[in-house]
Tab-separated table of N, CA and C in Angstrom:
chain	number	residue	atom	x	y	z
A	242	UNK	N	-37.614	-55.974	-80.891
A	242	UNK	CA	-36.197	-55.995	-81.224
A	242	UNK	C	-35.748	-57.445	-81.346
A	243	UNK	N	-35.085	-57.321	-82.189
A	243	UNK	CA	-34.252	-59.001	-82.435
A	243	UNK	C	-33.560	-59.296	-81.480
A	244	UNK	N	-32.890	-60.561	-81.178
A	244	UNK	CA	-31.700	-60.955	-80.641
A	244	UNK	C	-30.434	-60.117	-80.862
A	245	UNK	N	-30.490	-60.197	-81.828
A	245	UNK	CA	-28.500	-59.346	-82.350
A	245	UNK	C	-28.619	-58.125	-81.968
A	246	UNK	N	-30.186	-57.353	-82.084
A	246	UNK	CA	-29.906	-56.090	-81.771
A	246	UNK	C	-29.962	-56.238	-80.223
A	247	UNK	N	-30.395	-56.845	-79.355
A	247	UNK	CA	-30.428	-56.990	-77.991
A	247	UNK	C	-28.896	-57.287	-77.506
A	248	UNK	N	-28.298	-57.715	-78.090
A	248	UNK	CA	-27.485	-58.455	-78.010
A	248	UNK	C	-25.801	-57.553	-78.362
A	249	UNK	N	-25.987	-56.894	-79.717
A	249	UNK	CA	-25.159	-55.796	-79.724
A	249	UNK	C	-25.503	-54.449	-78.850
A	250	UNK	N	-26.618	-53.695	-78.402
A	250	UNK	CA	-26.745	-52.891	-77.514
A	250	UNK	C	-26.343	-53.326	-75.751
A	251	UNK	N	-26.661	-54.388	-75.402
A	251	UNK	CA	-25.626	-54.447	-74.357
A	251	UNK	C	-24.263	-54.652	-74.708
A	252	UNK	N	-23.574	-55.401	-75.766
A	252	UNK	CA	-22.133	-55.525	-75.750
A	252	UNK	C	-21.704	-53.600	-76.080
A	253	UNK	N	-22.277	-52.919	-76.390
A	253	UNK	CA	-21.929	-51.322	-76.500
A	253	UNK	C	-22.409	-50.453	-75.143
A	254	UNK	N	-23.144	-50.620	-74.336
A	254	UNK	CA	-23.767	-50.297	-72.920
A	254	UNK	C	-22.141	-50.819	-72.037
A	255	UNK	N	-21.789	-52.003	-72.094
A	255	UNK	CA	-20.575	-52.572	-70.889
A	255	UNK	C	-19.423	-52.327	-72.107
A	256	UNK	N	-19.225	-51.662	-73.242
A	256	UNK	CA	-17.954	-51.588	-73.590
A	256	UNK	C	-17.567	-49.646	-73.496
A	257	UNK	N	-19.139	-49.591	-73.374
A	257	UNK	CA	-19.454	-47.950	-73.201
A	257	UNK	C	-18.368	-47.124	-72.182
A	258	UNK	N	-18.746	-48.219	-71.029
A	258	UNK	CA	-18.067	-48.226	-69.574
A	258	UNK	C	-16.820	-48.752	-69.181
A	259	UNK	N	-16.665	-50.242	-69.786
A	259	UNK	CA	-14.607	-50.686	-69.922
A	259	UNK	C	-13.818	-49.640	-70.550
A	260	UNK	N	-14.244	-49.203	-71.790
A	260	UNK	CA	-13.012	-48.442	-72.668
A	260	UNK	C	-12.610	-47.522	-71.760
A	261	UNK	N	-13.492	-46.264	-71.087
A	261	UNK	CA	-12.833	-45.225	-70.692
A	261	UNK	C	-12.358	-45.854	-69.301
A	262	UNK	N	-12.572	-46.561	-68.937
A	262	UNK	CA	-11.918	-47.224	-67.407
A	262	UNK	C	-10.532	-47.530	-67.656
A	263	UNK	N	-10.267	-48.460	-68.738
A	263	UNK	CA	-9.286	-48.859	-69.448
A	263	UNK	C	-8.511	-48.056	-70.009
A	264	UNK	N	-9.252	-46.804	-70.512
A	264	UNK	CA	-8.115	-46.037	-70.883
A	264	UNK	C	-7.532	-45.239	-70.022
A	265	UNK	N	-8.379	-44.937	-68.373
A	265	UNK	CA	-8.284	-44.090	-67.534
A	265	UNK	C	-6.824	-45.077	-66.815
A	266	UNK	N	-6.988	-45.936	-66.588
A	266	UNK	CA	-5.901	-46.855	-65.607
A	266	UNK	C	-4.535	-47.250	-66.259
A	267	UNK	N	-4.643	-47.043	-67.838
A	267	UNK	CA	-3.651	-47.086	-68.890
A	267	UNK	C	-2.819	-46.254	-69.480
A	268	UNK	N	-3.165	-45.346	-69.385
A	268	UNK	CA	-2.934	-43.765	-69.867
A	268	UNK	C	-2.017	-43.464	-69.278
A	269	UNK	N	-1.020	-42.305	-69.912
A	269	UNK	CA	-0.296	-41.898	-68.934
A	269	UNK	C	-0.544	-40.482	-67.526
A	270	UNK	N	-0.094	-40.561	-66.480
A	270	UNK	CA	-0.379	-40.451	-65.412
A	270	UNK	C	-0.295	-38.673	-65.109
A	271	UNK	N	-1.256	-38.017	-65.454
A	271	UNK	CA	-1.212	-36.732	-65.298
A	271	UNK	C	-2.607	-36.120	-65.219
A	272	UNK	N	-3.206	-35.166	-65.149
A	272	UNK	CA	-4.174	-34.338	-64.376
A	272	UNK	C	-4.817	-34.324	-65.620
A	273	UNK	N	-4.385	-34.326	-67.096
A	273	UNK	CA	-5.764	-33.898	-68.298
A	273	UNK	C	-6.645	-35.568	-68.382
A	274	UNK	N	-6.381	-36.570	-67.911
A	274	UNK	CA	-6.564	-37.755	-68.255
A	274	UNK	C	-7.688	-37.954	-67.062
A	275	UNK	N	-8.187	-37.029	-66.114
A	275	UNK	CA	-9.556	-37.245	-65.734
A	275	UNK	C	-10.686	-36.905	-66.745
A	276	UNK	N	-10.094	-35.560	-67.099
A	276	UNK	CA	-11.250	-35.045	-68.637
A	276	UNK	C	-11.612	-35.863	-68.960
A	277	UNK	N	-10.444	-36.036	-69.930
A	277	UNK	CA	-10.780	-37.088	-71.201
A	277	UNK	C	-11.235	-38.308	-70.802
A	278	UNK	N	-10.717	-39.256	-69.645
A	278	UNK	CA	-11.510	-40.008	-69.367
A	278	UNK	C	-13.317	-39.748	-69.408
A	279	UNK	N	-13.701	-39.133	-68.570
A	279	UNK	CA	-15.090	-38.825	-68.369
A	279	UNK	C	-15.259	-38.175	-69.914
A	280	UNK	N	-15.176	-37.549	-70.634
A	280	UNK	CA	-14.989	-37.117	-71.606
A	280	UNK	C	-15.682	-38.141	-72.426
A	281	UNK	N	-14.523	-39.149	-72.880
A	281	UNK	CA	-14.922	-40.428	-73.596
A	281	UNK	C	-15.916	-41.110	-72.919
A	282	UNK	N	-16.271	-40.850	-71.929
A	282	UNK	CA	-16.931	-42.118	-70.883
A	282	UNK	C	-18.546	-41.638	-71.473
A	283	UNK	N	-18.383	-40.402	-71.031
A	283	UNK	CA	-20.309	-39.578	-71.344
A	283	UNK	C	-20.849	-39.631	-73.162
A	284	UNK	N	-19.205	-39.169	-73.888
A	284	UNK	CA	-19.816	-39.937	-75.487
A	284	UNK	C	-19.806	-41.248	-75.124
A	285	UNK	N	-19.513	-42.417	-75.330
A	285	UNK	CA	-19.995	-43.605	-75.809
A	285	UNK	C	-20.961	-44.126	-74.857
A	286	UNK	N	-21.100	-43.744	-73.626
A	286	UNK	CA	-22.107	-43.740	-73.144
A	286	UNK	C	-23.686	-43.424	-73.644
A	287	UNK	N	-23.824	-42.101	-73.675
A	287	UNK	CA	-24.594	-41.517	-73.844
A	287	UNK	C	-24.674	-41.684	-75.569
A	288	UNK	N	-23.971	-41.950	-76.405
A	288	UNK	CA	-23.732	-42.403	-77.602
A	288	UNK	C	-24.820	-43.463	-77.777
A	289	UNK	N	-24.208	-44.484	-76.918
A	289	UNK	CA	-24.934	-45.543	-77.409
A	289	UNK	C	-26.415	-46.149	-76.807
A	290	UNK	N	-26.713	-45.181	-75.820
A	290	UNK	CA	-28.210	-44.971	-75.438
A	290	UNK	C	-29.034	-44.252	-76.398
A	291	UNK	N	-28.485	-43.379	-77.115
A	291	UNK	CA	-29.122	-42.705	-78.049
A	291	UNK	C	-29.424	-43.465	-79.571
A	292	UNK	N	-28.299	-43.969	-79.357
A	292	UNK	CA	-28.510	-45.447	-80.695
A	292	UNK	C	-29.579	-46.299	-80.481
A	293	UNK	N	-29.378	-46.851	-78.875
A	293	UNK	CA	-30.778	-48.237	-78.672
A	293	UNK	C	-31.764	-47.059	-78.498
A	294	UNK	N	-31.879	-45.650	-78.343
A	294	UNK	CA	-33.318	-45.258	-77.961
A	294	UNK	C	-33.826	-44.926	-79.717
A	295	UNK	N	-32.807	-44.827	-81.022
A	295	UNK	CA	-33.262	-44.646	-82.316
A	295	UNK	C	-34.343	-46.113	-82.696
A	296	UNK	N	-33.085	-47.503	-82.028
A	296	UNK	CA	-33.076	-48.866	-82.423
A	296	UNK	C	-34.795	-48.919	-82.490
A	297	UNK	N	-35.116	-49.081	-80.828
A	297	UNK	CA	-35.995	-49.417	-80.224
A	297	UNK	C	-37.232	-48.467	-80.548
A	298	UNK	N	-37.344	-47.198	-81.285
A	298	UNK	CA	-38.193	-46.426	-81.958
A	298	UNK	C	-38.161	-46.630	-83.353
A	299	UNK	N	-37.762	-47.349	-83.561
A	299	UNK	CA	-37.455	-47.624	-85.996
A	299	UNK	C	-38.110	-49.034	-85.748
A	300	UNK	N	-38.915	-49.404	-84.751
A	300	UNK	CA	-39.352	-50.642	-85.370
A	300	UNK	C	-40.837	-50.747	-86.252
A	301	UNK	N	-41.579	-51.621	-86.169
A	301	UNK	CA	-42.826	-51.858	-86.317
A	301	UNK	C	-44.124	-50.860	-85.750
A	302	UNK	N	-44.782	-50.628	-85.961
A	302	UNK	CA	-46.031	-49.794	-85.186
A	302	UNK	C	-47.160	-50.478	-85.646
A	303	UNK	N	-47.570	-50.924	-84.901
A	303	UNK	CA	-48.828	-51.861	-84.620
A	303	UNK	C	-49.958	-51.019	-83.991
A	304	UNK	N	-50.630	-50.298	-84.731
A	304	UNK	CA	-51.956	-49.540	-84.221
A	304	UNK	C	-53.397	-50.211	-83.699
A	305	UNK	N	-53.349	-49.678	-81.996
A	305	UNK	CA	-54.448	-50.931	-81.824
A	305	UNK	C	-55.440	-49.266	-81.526
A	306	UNK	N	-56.803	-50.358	-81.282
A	306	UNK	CA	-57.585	-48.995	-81.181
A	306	UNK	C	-57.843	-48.791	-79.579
A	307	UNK	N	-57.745	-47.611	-78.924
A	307	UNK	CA	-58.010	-47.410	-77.202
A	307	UNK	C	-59.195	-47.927	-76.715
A	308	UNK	N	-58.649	-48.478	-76.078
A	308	UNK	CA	-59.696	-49.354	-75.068
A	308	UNK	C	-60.128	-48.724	-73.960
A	309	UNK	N	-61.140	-49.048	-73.163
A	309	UNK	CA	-61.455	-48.434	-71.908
A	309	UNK	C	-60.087	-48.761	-70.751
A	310	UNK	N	-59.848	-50.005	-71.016
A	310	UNK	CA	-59.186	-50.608	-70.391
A	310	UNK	C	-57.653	-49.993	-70.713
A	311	UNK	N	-57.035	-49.874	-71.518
A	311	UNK	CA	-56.043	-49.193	-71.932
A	311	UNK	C	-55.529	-48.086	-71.635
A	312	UNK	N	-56.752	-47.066	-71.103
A	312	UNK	CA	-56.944	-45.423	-70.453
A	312	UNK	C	-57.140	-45.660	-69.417
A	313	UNK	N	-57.568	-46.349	-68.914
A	313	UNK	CA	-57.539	-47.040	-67.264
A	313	UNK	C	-56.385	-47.366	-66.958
A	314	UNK	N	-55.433	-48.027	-67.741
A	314	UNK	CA	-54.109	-48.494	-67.049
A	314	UNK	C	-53.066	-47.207	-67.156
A	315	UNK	N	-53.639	-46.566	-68.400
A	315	UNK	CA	-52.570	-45.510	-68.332
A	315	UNK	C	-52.783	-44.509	-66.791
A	316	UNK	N	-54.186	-44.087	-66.662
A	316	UNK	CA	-54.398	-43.108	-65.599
A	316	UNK	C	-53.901	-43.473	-64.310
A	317	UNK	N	-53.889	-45.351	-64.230
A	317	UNK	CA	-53.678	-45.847	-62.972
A	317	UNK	C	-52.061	-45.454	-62.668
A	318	UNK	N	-51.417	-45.896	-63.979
A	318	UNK	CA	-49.766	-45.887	-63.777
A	318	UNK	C	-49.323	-44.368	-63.422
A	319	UNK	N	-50.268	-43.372	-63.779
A	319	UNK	CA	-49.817	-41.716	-63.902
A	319	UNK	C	-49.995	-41.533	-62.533
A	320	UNK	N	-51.530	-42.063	-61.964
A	320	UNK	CA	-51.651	-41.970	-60.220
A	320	UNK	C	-50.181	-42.206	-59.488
A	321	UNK	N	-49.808	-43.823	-59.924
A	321	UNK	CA	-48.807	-44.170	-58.813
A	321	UNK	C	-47.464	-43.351	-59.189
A	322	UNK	N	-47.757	-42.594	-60.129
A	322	UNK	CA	-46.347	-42.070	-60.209
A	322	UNK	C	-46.468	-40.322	-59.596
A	323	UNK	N	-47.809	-39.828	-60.164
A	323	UNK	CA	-47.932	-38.974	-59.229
A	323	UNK	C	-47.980	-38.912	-57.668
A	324	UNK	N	-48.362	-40.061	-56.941
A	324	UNK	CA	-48.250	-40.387	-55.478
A	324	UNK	C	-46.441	-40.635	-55.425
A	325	UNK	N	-45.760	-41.673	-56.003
A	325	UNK	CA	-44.506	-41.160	-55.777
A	325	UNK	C	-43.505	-39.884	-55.796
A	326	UNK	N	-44.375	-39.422	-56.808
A	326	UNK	CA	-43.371	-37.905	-57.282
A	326	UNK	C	-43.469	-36.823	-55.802
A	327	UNK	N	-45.147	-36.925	-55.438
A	327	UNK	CA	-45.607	-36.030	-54.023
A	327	UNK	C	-44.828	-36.130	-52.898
A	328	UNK	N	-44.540	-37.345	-53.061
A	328	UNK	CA	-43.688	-38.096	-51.372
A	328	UNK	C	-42.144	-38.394	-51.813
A	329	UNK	N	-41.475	-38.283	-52.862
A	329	UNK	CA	-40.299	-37.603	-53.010
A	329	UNK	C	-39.796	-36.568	-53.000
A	330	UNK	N	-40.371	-35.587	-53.706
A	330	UNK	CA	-40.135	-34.044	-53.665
A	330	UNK	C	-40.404	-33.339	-52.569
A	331	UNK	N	-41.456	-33.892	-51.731
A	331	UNK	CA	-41.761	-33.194	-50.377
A	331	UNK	C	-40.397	-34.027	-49.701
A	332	UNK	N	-40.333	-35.196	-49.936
A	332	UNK	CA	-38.817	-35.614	-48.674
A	332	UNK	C	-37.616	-34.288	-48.755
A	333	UNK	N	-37.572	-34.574	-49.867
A	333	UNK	CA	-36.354	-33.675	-50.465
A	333	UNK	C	-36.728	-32.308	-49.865
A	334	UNK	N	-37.853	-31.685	-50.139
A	334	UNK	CA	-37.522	-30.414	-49.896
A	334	UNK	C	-37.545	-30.059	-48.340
A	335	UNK	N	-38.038	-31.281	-47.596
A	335	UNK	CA	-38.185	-31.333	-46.291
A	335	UNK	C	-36.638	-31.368	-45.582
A	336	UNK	N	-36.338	-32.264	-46.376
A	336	UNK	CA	-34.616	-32.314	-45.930
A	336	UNK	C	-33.764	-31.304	-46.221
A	337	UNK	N	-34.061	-30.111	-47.171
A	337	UNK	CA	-33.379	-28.812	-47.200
A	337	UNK	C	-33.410	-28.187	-46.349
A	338	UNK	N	-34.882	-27.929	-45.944
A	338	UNK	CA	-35.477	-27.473	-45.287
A	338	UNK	C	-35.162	-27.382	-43.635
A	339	UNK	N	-34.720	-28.511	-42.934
A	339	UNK	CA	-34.382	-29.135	-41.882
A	339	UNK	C	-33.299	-29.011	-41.767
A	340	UNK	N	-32.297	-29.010	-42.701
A	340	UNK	CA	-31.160	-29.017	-42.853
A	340	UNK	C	-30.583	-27.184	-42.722
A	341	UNK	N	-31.422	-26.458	-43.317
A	341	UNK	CA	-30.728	-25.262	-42.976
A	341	UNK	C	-31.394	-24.494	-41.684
A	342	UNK	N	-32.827	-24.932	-41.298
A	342	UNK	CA	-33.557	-24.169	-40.179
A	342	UNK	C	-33.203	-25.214	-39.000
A	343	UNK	N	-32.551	-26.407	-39.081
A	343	UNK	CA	-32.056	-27.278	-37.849
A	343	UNK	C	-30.299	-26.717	-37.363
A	344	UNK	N	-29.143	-26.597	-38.668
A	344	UNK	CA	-28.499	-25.536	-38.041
A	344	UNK	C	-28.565	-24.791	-37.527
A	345	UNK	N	-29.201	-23.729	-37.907
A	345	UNK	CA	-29.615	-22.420	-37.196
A	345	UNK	C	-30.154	-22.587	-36.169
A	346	UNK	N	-31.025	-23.161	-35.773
A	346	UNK	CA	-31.642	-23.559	-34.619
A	346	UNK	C	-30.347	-23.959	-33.543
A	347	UNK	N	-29.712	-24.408	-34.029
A	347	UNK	CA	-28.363	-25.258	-32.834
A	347	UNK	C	-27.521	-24.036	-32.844
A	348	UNK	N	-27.360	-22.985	-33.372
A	348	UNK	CA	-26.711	-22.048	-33.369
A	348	UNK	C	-27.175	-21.291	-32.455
A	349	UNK	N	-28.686	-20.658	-32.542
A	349	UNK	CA	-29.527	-19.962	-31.766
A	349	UNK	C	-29.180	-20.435	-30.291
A	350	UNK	N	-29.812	-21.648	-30.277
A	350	UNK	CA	-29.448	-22.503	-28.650
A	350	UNK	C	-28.172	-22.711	-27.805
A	351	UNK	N	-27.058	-22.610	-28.709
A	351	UNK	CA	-25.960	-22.445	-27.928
A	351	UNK	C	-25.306	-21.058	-27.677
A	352	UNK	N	-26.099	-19.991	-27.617
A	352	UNK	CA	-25.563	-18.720	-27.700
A	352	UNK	C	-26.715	-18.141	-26.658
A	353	UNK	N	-27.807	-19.134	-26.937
A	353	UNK	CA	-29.205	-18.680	-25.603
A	353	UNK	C	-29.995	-19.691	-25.531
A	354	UNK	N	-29.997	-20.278	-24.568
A	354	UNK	CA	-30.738	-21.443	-24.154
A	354	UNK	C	-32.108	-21.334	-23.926
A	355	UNK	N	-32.900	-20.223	-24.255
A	355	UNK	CA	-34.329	-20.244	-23.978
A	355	UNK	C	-34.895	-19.818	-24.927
A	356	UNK	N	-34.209	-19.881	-25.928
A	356	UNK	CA	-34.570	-19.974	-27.601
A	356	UNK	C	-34.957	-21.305	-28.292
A	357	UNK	N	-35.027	-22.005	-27.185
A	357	UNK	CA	-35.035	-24.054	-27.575
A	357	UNK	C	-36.477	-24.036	-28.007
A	358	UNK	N	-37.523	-23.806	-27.421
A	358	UNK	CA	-38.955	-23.727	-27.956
A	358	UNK	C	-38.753	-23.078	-29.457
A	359	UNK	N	-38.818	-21.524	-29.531
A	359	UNK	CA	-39.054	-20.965	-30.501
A	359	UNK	C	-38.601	-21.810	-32.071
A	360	UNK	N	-37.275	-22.129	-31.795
A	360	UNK	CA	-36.327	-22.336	-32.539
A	360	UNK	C	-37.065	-24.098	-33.345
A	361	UNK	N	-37.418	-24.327	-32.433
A	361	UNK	CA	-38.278	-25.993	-32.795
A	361	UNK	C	-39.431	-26.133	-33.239
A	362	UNK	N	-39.962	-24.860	-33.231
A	362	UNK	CA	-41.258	-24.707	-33.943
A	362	UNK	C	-40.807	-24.394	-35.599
A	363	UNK	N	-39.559	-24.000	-35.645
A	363	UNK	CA	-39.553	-23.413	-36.890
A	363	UNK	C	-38.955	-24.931	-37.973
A	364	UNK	N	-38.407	-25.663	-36.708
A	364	UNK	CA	-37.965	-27.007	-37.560
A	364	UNK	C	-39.125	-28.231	-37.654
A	365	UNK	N	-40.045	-28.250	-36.600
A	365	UNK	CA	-41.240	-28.654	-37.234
A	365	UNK	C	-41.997	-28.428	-38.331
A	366	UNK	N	-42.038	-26.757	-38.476
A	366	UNK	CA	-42.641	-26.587	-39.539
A	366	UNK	C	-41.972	-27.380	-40.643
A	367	UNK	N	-40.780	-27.411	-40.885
A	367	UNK	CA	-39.966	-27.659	-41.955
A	367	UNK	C	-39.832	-29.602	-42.196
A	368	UNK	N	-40.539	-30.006	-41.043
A	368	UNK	CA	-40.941	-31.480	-41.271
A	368	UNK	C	-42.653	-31.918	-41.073
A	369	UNK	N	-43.177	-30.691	-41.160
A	369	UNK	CA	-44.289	-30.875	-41.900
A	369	UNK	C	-44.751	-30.818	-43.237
A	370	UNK	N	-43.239	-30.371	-43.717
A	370	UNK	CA	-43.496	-30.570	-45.361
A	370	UNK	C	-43.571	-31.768	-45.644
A	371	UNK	N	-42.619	-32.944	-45.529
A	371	UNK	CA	-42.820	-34.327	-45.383
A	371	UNK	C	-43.964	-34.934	-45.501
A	372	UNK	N	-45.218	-34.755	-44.230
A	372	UNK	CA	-45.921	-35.045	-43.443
A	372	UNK	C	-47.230	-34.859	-44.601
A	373	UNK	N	-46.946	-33.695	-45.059
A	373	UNK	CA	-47.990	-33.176	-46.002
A	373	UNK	C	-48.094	-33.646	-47.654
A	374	UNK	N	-46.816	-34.134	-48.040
A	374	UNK	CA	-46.793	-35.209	-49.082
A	374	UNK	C	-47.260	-36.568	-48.934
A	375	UNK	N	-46.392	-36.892	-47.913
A	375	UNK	CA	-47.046	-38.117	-47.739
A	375	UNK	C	-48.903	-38.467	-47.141
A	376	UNK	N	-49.138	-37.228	-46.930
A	376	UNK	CA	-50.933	-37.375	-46.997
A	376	UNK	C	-51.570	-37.047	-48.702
A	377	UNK	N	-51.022	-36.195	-49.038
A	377	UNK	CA	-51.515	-35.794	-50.356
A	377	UNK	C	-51.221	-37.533	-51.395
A	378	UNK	N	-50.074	-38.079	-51.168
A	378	UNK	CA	-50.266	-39.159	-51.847
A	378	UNK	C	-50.575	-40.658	-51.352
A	379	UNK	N	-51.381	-40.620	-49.986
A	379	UNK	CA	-52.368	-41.371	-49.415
A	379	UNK	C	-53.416	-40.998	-49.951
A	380	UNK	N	-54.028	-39.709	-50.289
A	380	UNK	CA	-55.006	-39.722	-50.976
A	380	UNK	C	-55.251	-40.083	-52.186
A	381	UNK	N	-54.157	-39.712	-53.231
A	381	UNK	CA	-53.838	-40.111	-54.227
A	381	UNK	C	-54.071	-41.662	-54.643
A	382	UNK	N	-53.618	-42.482	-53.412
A	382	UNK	CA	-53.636	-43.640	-53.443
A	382	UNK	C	-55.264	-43.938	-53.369
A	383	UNK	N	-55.969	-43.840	-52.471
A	383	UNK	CA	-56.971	-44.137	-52.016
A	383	UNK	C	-57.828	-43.622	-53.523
A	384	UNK	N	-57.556	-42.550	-54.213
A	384	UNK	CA	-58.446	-42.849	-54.931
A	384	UNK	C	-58.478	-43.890	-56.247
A	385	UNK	N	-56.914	-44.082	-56.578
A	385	UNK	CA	-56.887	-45.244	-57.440
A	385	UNK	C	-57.494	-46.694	-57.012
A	386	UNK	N	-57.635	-46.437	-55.750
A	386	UNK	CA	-57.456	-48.163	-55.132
A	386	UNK	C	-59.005	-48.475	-55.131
C-alpha cells in the first residue's frame, strides 16, 4: 500500500469514530439519538474497514513458490494459535462453569452445612476444565518447540 492510501484509511478509521461522537454530544437531546448515534457509528465504521480490507486485497500478487520453510512457519503460527485458542476457551468455559456450580454450592451450604464437601467436589470439577487446557496446550507447545 502507498502512503496516501495508508494515510487516507486512518484519517477514515478516527473520523469513523469523531463523527458519530460529535453528532451524539450535538444533537438534540432525546432517546432516538442513541440509535442513530451507534447507527452511524457501526456504518462508517465498519464501512471503512471494509474499504481498507478491498484496498489492501486489489494490490499486486507476487507468486512465490512454497518453501519448506514457508509450511513450517505457517504450521508453527497455527500451533501457537491453537495452544492459545485451548487455554482460552477452556478459561472461559471454566469460568461459566464455576460461576453457576460455585453459586449453587453457597446456596446448598447455607441451608446445610454438611453439604460443604459434596458441593466442592462439584466446583473442582468445574476448575479442572481450566487445568485441562492449559495441559493440552503445554503439549501443544512442547511439540512445536
Amino acid at each position: 500500500m502507498t502512503l496516501m492510501i495508508q494515510i487516507t484509511l486512518a484519517a477514515a478509521l478516527i473520523l469513523s469514530i469523531l463523527v458519530p461522537f460529535g453528532a451524539f454530544f450535538l444533537g438534540e437531546k432525546n432517546k432516538k439519538r442513541y440509535k442513530r448515534s451507534l447507527a452511524c457509528n457501526c456504518f462508517f465504521f465498519f464501512g471503512s474497514l471494509l474499504i481498507g480490507t478491498i484496498v489492501m486485497f486489489g494490490g499486486t500478487v507476487s507468486a512465490q513458490a512454497a518453501t519448506s520453510a514457508d509450511t513450517a512457519g505457517l504450521a508453527t503460527g497455527l500451533g501457537y494459535l491453537g495452544a492459545a485458542l485451548v487455554t482460552g476457551l477452556s478459561g472461559i468455559g471454566s469460568g461459566i462453569a464455576v460461576a453457576s456450580s460455585a453459586s449453587a454450592a453457597l446456596g446448598a451450604i447455607s441451608e446445610d452445612g454438611s453439604l460443604f464437601g459434596k458441593s466442592m467436589i462439584f466446583v473442582a470439577m468445574a476448575e479442572g476444565i481450566a487445568l485441562y487446557g492449559l495441559i493440552i496446550s503445554f503439549m501443544i507447545l512442547g511439540k512445536l518447540g
